[in-house]
Amino acid sequence: MKQASTYWKHVATVLGGALGAQALPLLAAPFITRWCTPAEVGAFSVWLGIVAVAAIGATLRLEAAMILDHGSGDQRTCFNVVAWSAGAVAIAMTLAAVLARAAGLPMVSSLSWAALLTLGLGTWLTAYMQTTLAYATSQGAFGKAAKAKIWGAGSIAAFQVGLLLAGVGGVSLLAGQLAGLFIGLLAATLLLKPPRPRPGLWPGVQERRYLHRRSAFWRFSLPSNLLNVLVGQLPLFMIGARHGALAAGLFALTQRVLSAPIALLASSVLEVFKRQSVKDFQAHGNCRDAYRYTFKALVLLGLGPSLVLFFFSPQLFAWAFGENWRPAGELAQILAPLYFLNFIASPLSYVFYVAGKQKMDLVWQVALFGMTLGVFAVPASLHQSVGWYATGYSVLYVVYLYMSWYCSQNRVAPA
């Protein structure tokens, strides 16, 4: 009983920070959608999607390993590796973006030169912020991490709205995002005081040893998470390429609204479930109890918002964001059941890392990527493609939940 009480106390702390971090952008969204066209929102969302995918690669998923490394030396080495890898990926991203634009690739043709030249910067800031927040989780500093998230999200919203009011135009979204990321990272650094990295042109002996010891994360977790994030962004990329920036903007708003409960509630539960599941595995050899009451809580938390979106999202979108965005509400209606399953499954997926079963997760992610690519590659209307995508993804999520429950009981030896 005491363990459960402490668990939910930590969840409440993280949730408070997530509430502020998610509420501020959502409050700013009605203003942004009235001052920016769907095409401008679509172009910015493509930029943001590319950054989200690249940031996963930039960390090598070693920020997840930091939860398991409590020693200050190992954590400092982890920061060194991430600083080096994030810098390398940032430079490569910028060069690749320029070459892709010169080659006339459709995915980047809708992006301005300002967007292309800042892809690397956005990637580095996002990757390092993720690593710093993972350090906070490893230290149990949930309150300080919550404050850092609020500073970052509030700064993004304030800069975006402020620049739009100043008449800067669509570039306000990009500039506000970068400014907010920088302020959020600065706040996290001042509040948490993480180890200072000393990256070089190439990883040193300690860094290479660390990469070898934690090889499962960059060998299996990295491709698995890259596929997961890419699958999340792939519909936006393919809709933009096939149906144009207007359709991409509509889908982007749908994703943002439906992802809010996941980012707000599910991610708060995840931060605490990470720590609790590791403790339970070390003490008992499994995390059945933590998995069970986390699953029940997620179902109860996600059911109400999902039903509201399923029945009333077109009307709600038109009222909140303007009549031009009603089609986004129609897409939300199709995707509501999928996001309910996503809300439940996302936090519980960390059990694959704790149980050492990253290979299982990777196989599932490959199947999901193939399904998503196949669905959006078939010629169809926007609503048909989104419907097929939601159905296939939901079926795979049911399988995913069974796999994670099986791993929580530690019935198989770690890989």
GROMACS .gro file of N, CA and C in nm, residues 276-402:
model
  381
  276GLN      N    1   0.968   0.259  -1.110
  276GLN     CA    2   0.906   0.154  -1.029
  276GLN      C    3   0.931   0.015  -1.089
  277SER      N    4   0.922   0.005  -1.220
  277SER     CA    5   0.942  -0.126  -1.283
  277SER      C    6   1.085  -0.176  -1.264
  278VAL      N    7   1.182  -0.084  -1.272
  278VAL     CA    8   1.321  -0.123  -1.248
  278VAL      C    9   1.338  -0.173  -1.105
  279LYS      N   10   1.281  -0.101  -1.009
  279LYS     CA   11   1.291  -0.143  -0.868
  279LYS      C   12   1.227  -0.280  -0.847
  280ASP      N   13   1.109  -0.300  -0.905
  280ASP     CA   14   1.039  -0.427  -0.887
  280ASP      C   15   1.117  -0.543  -0.948
  281PHE      N   16   1.175  -0.520  -1.065
  281PHE     CA   17   1.252  -0.627  -1.129
  281PHE      C   18   1.375  -0.662  -1.046
  282GLN      N   19   1.439  -0.559  -0.991
  282GLN     CA   20   1.558  -0.585  -0.910
  282GLN      C   21   1.523  -0.656  -0.779
  283ALA      N   22   1.405  -0.625  -0.724
  283ALA     CA   23   1.365  -0.684  -0.595
  283ALA      C   24   1.295  -0.818  -0.609
  284HIS      N   25   1.209  -0.832  -0.711
  284HIS     CA   26   1.123  -0.949  -0.721
  284HIS      C   27   1.141  -1.031  -0.850
  285GLY      N   28   1.215  -0.977  -0.946
  285GLY     CA   29   1.232  -1.048  -1.072
  285GLY      C   30   1.119  -1.029  -1.171
  286ASN      N   31   1.025  -0.942  -1.139
  286ASN     CA   32   0.915  -0.911  -1.230
  286ASN      C   33   0.853  -0.778  -1.188
  287CYS      N   34   0.764  -0.723  -1.271
  287CYS     CA   35   0.694  -0.599  -1.234
  287CYS      C   36   0.544  -0.615  -1.261
  288ARG      N   37   0.491  -0.734  -1.228
  288ARG     CA   38   0.349  -0.761  -1.252
  288ARG      C   39   0.258  -0.661  -1.184
  289ASP      N   40   0.285  -0.633  -1.057
  289ASP     CA   41   0.195  -0.546  -0.981
  289ASP      C   42   0.195  -0.404  -1.038
  290ALA      N   43   0.315  -0.351  -1.064
  290ALA     CA   44   0.323  -0.216  -1.121
  290ALA      C   45   0.254  -0.210  -1.256
  291TYR      N   46   0.271  -0.315  -1.336
  291TYR     CA   47   0.208  -0.320  -1.468
  291TYR      C   48   0.056  -0.322  -1.453
  292ARG      N   49   0.006  -0.402  -1.358
  292ARG     CA   50  -0.138  -0.421  -1.344
  292ARG      C   51  -0.208  -0.291  -1.303
  293TYR      N   52  -0.159  -0.226  -1.198
  293TYR     CA   53  -0.231  -0.105  -1.156
  293TYR      C   54  -0.204   0.013  -1.248
  294THR      N   55  -0.093   0.011  -1.323
  294THR     CA   56  -0.072   0.114  -1.424
  294THR      C   57  -0.168   0.096  -1.541
  295PHE      N   58  -0.189  -0.029  -1.582
  295PHE     CA   59  -0.283  -0.058  -1.691
  295PHE      C   60  -0.424  -0.013  -1.653
  296LYS      N   61  -0.469  -0.048  -1.534
  296LYS     CA   62  -0.604  -0.010  -1.491
  296LYS      C   63  -0.620   0.141  -1.486
  297ALA      N   64  -0.520   0.211  -1.434
  297ALA     CA   65  -0.529   0.356  -1.425
  297ALA      C   66  -0.535   0.421  -1.563
  298LEU      N   67  -0.457   0.369  -1.657
  298LEU     CA   68  -0.455   0.425  -1.792
  298LEU      C   69  -0.589   0.406  -1.862
  299VAL      N   70  -0.652   0.290  -1.842
  299VAL     CA   71  -0.783   0.266  -1.902
  299VAL      C   72  -0.884   0.366  -1.849
  300LEU      N   73  -0.884   0.386  -1.718
  300LEU     CA   74  -0.981   0.479  -1.657
  300LEU      C   75  -0.954   0.623  -1.699
  301LEU      N   76  -0.827   0.661  -1.709
  301LEU     CA   77  -0.793   0.798  -1.746
  301LEU      C   78  -0.824   0.826  -1.894
  302GLY      N   79  -0.805   0.727  -1.979
  302GLY     CA   80  -0.818   0.752  -2.123
  302GLY      C   81  -0.955   0.732  -2.181
  303LEU      N   82  -1.042   0.659  -2.111
  303LEU     CA   83  -1.171   0.623  -2.170
  303LEU      C   84  -1.261   0.745  -2.194
  304GLY      N   85  -1.273   0.832  -2.096
  304GLY     CA   86  -1.361   0.948  -2.109
  304GLY      C   87  -1.324   1.040  -2.224
  305PRO      N   88  -1.199   1.091  -2.228
  305PRO     CA   89  -1.159   1.178  -2.339
  305PRO      C   90  -1.174   1.112  -2.476
  306SER      N   91  -1.148   0.981  -2.484
  306SER     CA   92  -1.159   0.911  -2.612
  306SER      C   93  -1.304   0.907  -2.661
  307LEU      N   94  -1.398   0.884  -2.570
  307LEU     CA   95  -1.539   0.881  -2.607
  307LEU      C   96  -1.587   1.018  -2.651
  308VAL      N   97  -1.543   1.123  -2.583
  308VAL     CA   98  -1.582   1.259  -2.622
  308VAL      C   99  -1.532   1.290  -2.762
  309LEU      N  100  -1.408   1.257  -2.791
  309LEU     CA  101  -1.352   1.283  -2.924
  309LEU      C  102  -1.422   1.200  -3.031
  310PHE      N  103  -1.456   1.076  -2.998
  310PHE     CA  104  -1.520   0.989  -3.096
  310PHE      C  105  -1.658   1.042  -3.138
  311PHE      N  106  -1.732   1.098  -3.045
  311PHE     CA  107  -1.868   1.142  -3.075
  311PHE      C  108  -1.878   1.290  -3.115
  312PHE      N  109  -1.788   1.375  -3.066
  312PHE     CA  110  -1.810   1.519  -3.082
  312PHE      C  111  -1.693   1.595  -3.143
  313SER      N  112  -1.588   1.528  -3.192
  313SER     CA  113  -1.468   1.600  -3.236
  313SER      C  114  -1.492   1.698  -3.351
  314PRO      N  115  -1.575   1.671  -3.454
  314PRO     CA  116  -1.593   1.773  -3.558
  314PRO      C  117  -1.647   1.904  -3.504
  315GLN      N  118  -1.747   1.895  -3.417
  315GLN     CA  119  -1.803   2.017  -3.358
  315GLN      C  120  -1.702   2.086  -3.267
  316LEU      N  121  -1.627   2.008  -3.190
  316LEU     CA  122  -1.530   2.067  -3.098
  316LEU      C  123  -1.416   2.136  -3.173
  317PHE      N  124  -1.370   2.076  -3.280
  317PHE     CA  125  -1.262   2.136  -3.359
  317PHE      C  126  -1.309   2.267  -3.424
  318ALA      N  127  -1.429   2.267  -3.478
  318ALA     CA  128  -1.482   2.389  -3.541
  318ALA      C  129  -1.498   2.501  -3.439
  319TRP      N  130  -1.542   2.465  -3.319
  319TRP     CA  131  -1.562   2.567  -3.216
  319TRP      C  132  -1.429   2.620  -3.163
  320ALA      N  133  -1.333   2.530  -3.139
  320ALA     CA  134  -1.208   2.571  -3.075
  320ALA      C  135  -1.110   2.636  -3.172
  321PHE      N  136  -1.103   2.587  -3.296
  321PHE     CA  137  -0.998   2.630  -3.387
  321PHE      C  138  -1.049   2.708  -3.508
  322GLY      N  139  -1.180   2.714  -3.524
  322GLY     CA  140  -1.236   2.781  -3.640
  322GLY      C  141  -1.297   2.683  -3.738
  323GLU      N  142  -1.393   2.730  -3.815
  323GLU     CA  143  -1.468   2.642  -3.905
  323GLU      C  144  -1.378   2.578  -4.010
  324ASN      N  145  -1.269   2.643  -4.048
  324ASN     CA  146  -1.178   2.585  -4.147
  324ASN      C  147  -1.115   2.454  -4.101
  325TRP      N  148  -1.117   2.431  -3.970
  325TRP     CA  149  -1.051   2.313  -3.914
  325TRP      C  150  -1.149   2.201  -3.880
  326ARG      N  151  -1.276   2.213  -3.921
  326ARG     CA  152  -1.373   2.106  -3.897
  326ARG      C  153  -1.327   1.973  -3.961
  327PRO      N  154  -1.271   1.974  -4.083
  327PRO     CA  155  -1.222   1.846  -4.140
  327PRO      C  156  -1.119   1.776  -4.052
  328ALA      N  157  -1.042   1.853  -3.975
  328ALA     CA  158  -0.947   1.790  -3.883
  328ALA      C  159  -1.021   1.713  -3.774
  329GLY      N  160  -1.136   1.765  -3.731
  329GLY     CA  161  -1.218   1.694  -3.634
  329GLY      C  162  -1.274   1.565  -3.689
  330GLU      N  163  -1.304   1.563  -3.818
  330GLU     CA  164  -1.352   1.439  -3.880
  330GLU      C  165  -1.243   1.332  -3.880
  331LEU      N  166  -1.120   1.373  -3.902
  331LEU     CA  167  -1.008   1.278  -3.894
  331LEU      C  168  -0.989   1.230  -3.750
  332ALA      N  169  -1.009   1.320  -3.654
  332ALA     CA  170  -0.995   1.283  -3.513
  332ALA      C  171  -1.098   1.177  -3.474
  333GLN      N  172  -1.217   1.185  -3.531
  333GLN     CA  173  -1.322   1.088  -3.503
  333GLN      C  174  -1.279   0.947  -3.547
  334ILE      N  175  -1.212   0.941  -3.661
  334ILE     CA  176  -1.165   0.811  -3.712
  334ILE      C  177  -1.053   0.755  -3.625
  335LEU      N  178  -0.968   0.844  -3.574
  335LEU     CA  179  -0.847   0.801  -3.503
  335LEU      C  180  -0.866   0.785  -3.353
  336ALA      N  181  -0.979   0.824  -3.299
  336ALA     CA  182  -0.999   0.822  -3.153
  336ALA      C  183  -0.976   0.683  -3.091
  337PRO      N  184  -1.032   0.573  -3.146
  337PRO     CA  185  -1.006   0.441  -3.085
  337PRO      C  186  -0.858   0.403  -3.085
  338LEU      N  187  -0.789   0.437  -3.193
  338LEU     CA  188  -0.646   0.407  -3.201
  338LEU      C  189  -0.569   0.479  -3.091
  339TYR      N  190  -0.598   0.606  -3.071
  339TYR     CA  191  -0.524   0.683  -2.973
  339TYR      C  192  -0.558   0.640  -2.830
  340PHE      N  193  -0.675   0.582  -2.810
  340PHE     CA  194  -0.707   0.525  -2.679
  340PHE      C  195  -0.613   0.408  -2.650
  341LEU      N  196  -0.593   0.320  -2.747
  341LEU     CA  197  -0.501   0.208  -2.729
  341LEU      C  198  -0.356   0.258  -2.715
  342ASN      N  199  -0.322   0.361  -2.791
  342ASN     CA  200  -0.189   0.420  -2.781
  342ASN      C  201  -0.164   0.476  -2.642
  343PHE      N  202  -0.266   0.540  -2.587
  343PHE     CA  203  -0.259   0.597  -2.453
  343PHE      C  204  -0.225   0.491  -2.349
  344ILE      N  205  -0.280   0.372  -2.366
  344ILE     CA  206  -0.256   0.262  -2.271
  344ILE      C  207  -0.121   0.197  -2.294
  345ALA      N  208  -0.089   0.171  -2.420
  345ALA     CA  209   0.028   0.090  -2.452
  345ALA      C  210   0.160   0.164  -2.438
  346SER      N  211   0.161   0.294  -2.466
  346SER     CA  212   0.288   0.368  -2.469
  346SER      C  213   0.365   0.363  -2.338
  347PRO      N  214   0.305   0.396  -2.224
  347PRO     CA  215   0.383   0.390  -2.099
  347PRO      C  216   0.429   0.249  -2.064
  348LEU      N  217   0.345   0.150  -2.094
  348LEU     CA  218   0.377   0.012  -2.056
  348LEU      C  219   0.487  -0.049  -2.143
  349SER      N  220   0.521   0.017  -2.253
  349SER     CA  221   0.623  -0.037  -2.344
  349SER      C  222   0.761  -0.040  -2.281
  350TYR      N  223   0.781   0.039  -2.174
  350TYR     CA  224   0.914   0.043  -2.112
  350TYR      C  225   0.953  -0.092  -2.051
  351VAL      N  226   0.854  -0.179  -2.031
  351VAL     CA  227   0.883  -0.310  -1.974
  351VAL      C  228   0.974  -0.392  -2.066
  352PHE      N  229   0.972  -0.363  -2.196
  352PHE     CA  230   1.062  -0.434  -2.287
  352PHE      C  231   1.208  -0.405  -2.254
  353TYR      N  232   1.238  -0.279  -2.214
  353TYR     CA  233   1.375  -0.244  -2.178
  353TYR      C  234   1.415  -0.310  -2.046
  354VAL      N  235   1.325  -0.305  -1.949
  354VAL     CA  236   1.356  -0.359  -1.817
  354VAL      C  237   1.378  -0.510  -1.824
  355ALA      N  238   1.296  -0.577  -1.903
  355ALA     CA  239   1.307  -0.723  -1.916
  355ALA      C  240   1.415  -0.765  -2.014
  356GLY      N  241   1.478  -0.670  -2.081
  356GLY     CA  242   1.582  -0.703  -2.177
  356GLY      C  243   1.529  -0.767  -2.304
  357LYS      N  244   1.405  -0.733  -2.343
  357LYS     CA  245   1.343  -0.794  -2.461
  357LYS      C  246   1.323  -0.692  -2.573
  358GLN      N  247   1.428  -0.614  -2.598
  358GLN     CA  248   1.419  -0.514  -2.703
  358GLN      C  249   1.397  -0.575  -2.842
  359LYS      N  250   1.442  -0.700  -2.860
  359LYS     CA  251   1.424  -0.765  -2.991
  359LYS      C  252   1.275  -0.783  -3.023
  360MET      N  253   1.196  -0.819  -2.922
  360MET     CA  254   1.052  -0.834  -2.943
  360MET      C  255   0.988  -0.702  -2.987
  361ASP      N  256   1.030  -0.597  -2.920
  361ASP     CA  257   0.977  -0.465  -2.954
  361ASP      C  258   1.016  -0.426  -3.096
  362LEU      N  259   1.139  -0.457  -3.135
  362LEU     CA  260   1.187  -0.423  -3.268
  362LEU      C  261   1.108  -0.496  -3.376
  363VAL      N  262   1.081  -0.625  -3.355
  363VAL     CA  263   1.003  -0.702  -3.453
  363VAL      C  264   0.864  -0.641  -3.471
  364TRP      N  265   0.802  -0.602  -3.359
  364TRP     CA  266   0.669  -0.540  -3.367
  364TRP      C  267   0.675  -0.407  -3.442
  365GLN      N  268   0.778  -0.329  -3.416
  365GLN     CA  269   0.792  -0.199  -3.482
  365GLN      C  270   0.810  -0.216  -3.633
  366VAL      N  271   0.884  -0.318  -3.673
  366VAL     CA  272   0.902  -0.345  -3.816
  366VAL      C  273   0.768  -0.378  -3.881
  367ALA      N  274   0.687  -0.461  -3.813
  367ALA     CA  275   0.554  -0.494  -3.865
  367ALA      C  276   0.466  -0.370  -3.875
  368LEU      N  277   0.475  -0.282  -3.776
  368LEU     CA  278   0.396  -0.159  -3.777
  368LEU      C  279   0.440  -0.067  -3.891
  369PHE      N  280   0.570  -0.057  -3.913
  369PHE     CA  281   0.621   0.027  -4.021
  369PHE      C  282   0.573  -0.024  -4.156
  370GLY      N  283   0.581  -0.157  -4.174
  370GLY     CA  284   0.534  -0.214  -4.300
  370GLY      C  285   0.387  -0.191  -4.324
  371MET      N  286   0.306  -0.205  -4.219
  371MET     CA  287   0.162  -0.180  -4.232
  371MET      C  288   0.135  -0.034  -4.270
  372THR      N  289   0.201   0.059  -4.202
  372THR     CA  290   0.178   0.201  -4.227
  372THR      C  291   0.220   0.239  -4.369
  373LEU      N  292   0.336   0.194  -4.409
  373LEU     CA  293   0.385   0.225  -4.544
  373LEU      C  294   0.291   0.169  -4.649
  374GLY      N  295   0.244   0.045  -4.628
  374GLY     CA  296   0.153  -0.017  -4.724
  374GLY      C  297   0.021   0.054  -4.735
  375VAL      N  298  -0.034   0.096  -4.620
  375VAL     CA  299  -0.165   0.164  -4.619
  375VAL      C  300  -0.160   0.296  -4.695
  376PHE      N  301  -0.059   0.376  -4.669
  376PHE     CA  302  -0.054   0.508  -4.731
  376PHE      C  303   0.007   0.506  -4.872
  377ALA      N  304   0.064   0.392  -4.911
  377ALA     CA  305   0.116   0.382  -5.048
  377ALA      C  306   0.005   0.348  -5.147
  378VAL      N  307  -0.104   0.290  -5.098
  378VAL     CA  308  -0.216   0.253  -5.185
  378VAL      C  309  -0.296   0.378  -5.222
  379PRO      N  310  -0.325   0.400  -5.350
  379PRO     CA  311  -0.405   0.517  -5.389
  379PRO      C  312  -0.543   0.513  -5.325
  380ALA      N  313  -0.578   0.618  -5.252
  380ALA     CA  314  -0.708   0.625  -5.183
  380ALA      C  315  -0.731   0.769  -5.140
  381SER      N  316  -0.853   0.797  -5.098
  381SER     CA  317  -0.884   0.929  -5.044
  381SER      C  318  -0.820   0.944  -4.907
  382LEU      N  319  -0.815   1.067  -4.858
  382LEU     CA  320  -0.754   1.093  -4.728
  382LEU      C  321  -0.825   1.016  -4.618
  383HIS      N  322  -0.958   1.019  -4.617
  383HIS     CA  323  -1.035   0.952  -4.513
  383HIS      C  324  -1.020   0.800  -4.520
  384GLN      N  325  -1.014   0.745  -4.639
  384GLN     CA  326  -0.995   0.601  -4.653
  384GLN      C  327  -0.860   0.557  -4.598
  385SER      N  328  -0.755   0.629  -4.635
  385SER     CA  329  -0.621   0.594  -4.588
  385SER      C  330  -0.611   0.601  -4.436
  386VAL      N  331  -0.667   0.707  -4.378
  386VAL     CA  332  -0.663   0.723  -4.233
  386VAL      C  333  -0.743   0.612  -4.165
  387GLY      N  334  -0.855   0.573  -4.222
  387GLY     CA  335  -0.936   0.465  -4.165
  387GLY      C  336  -0.864   0.332  -4.166
  388TRP      N  337  -0.801   0.297  -4.278
  388TRP     CA  338  -0.724   0.172  -4.286
  388TRP      C  339  -0.607   0.174  -4.187
  389TYR      N  340  -0.541   0.288  -4.179
  389TYR     CA  341  -0.428   0.304  -4.087
  389TYR      C  342  -0.473   0.282  -3.942
  390ALA      N  343  -0.586   0.340  -3.903
  390ALA     CA  344  -0.636   0.327  -3.766
  390ALA      C  345  -0.671   0.182  -3.734
  391THR      N  346  -0.731   0.112  -3.830
  391THR     CA  347  -0.770  -0.027  -3.807
  391THR      C  348  -0.648  -0.119  -3.790
  392GLY      N  349  -0.553  -0.109  -3.883
  392GLY     CA  350  -0.434  -0.192  -3.875
  392GLY      C  351  -0.351  -0.166  -3.752
  393TYR      N  352  -0.337  -0.039  -3.717
  393TYR     CA  353  -0.257  -0.001  -3.600
  393TYR      C  354  -0.323  -0.051  -3.471
  394SER      N  355  -0.455  -0.043  -3.463
  394SER     CA  356  -0.527  -0.088  -3.344
  394SER      C  357  -0.508  -0.238  -3.320
  395VAL      N  358  -0.516  -0.316  -3.428
  395VAL     CA  359  -0.495  -0.460  -3.415
  395VAL      C  360  -0.355  -0.490  -3.364
  396LEU      N  361  -0.257  -0.420  -3.417
  396LEU     CA  362  -0.120  -0.441  -3.372
  396LEU      C  363  -0.100  -0.398  -3.227
  397TYR      N  364  -0.172  -0.297  -3.183
  397TYR     CA  365  -0.160  -0.254  -3.044
  397TYR      C  366  -0.213  -0.359  -2.946
  398VAL      N  367  -0.318  -0.429  -2.985
  398VAL     CA  368  -0.369  -0.537  -2.900
  398VAL      C  369  -0.260  -0.644  -2.881
  399VAL      N  370  -0.192  -0.677  -2.990
  399VAL     CA  371  -0.081  -0.773  -2.982
  399VAL      C  372   0.031  -0.718  -2.894
  400TYR      N  373   0.058  -0.590  -2.907
  400TYR     CA  374   0.166  -0.524  -2.831
  400TYR      C  375   0.139  -0.530  -2.681
  401LEU      N  376   0.016  -0.506  -2.642
  401LEU     CA  377  -0.019  -0.510  -2.500
  401LEU      C  378  -0.001  -0.650  -2.443
  402TYR      N  379  -0.038  -0.751  -2.520
  402TYR     CA  380  -0.018  -0.890  -2.474
  402TYR      C  381   0.132  -0.918  -2.456
   0.00000   0.00000   0.00000
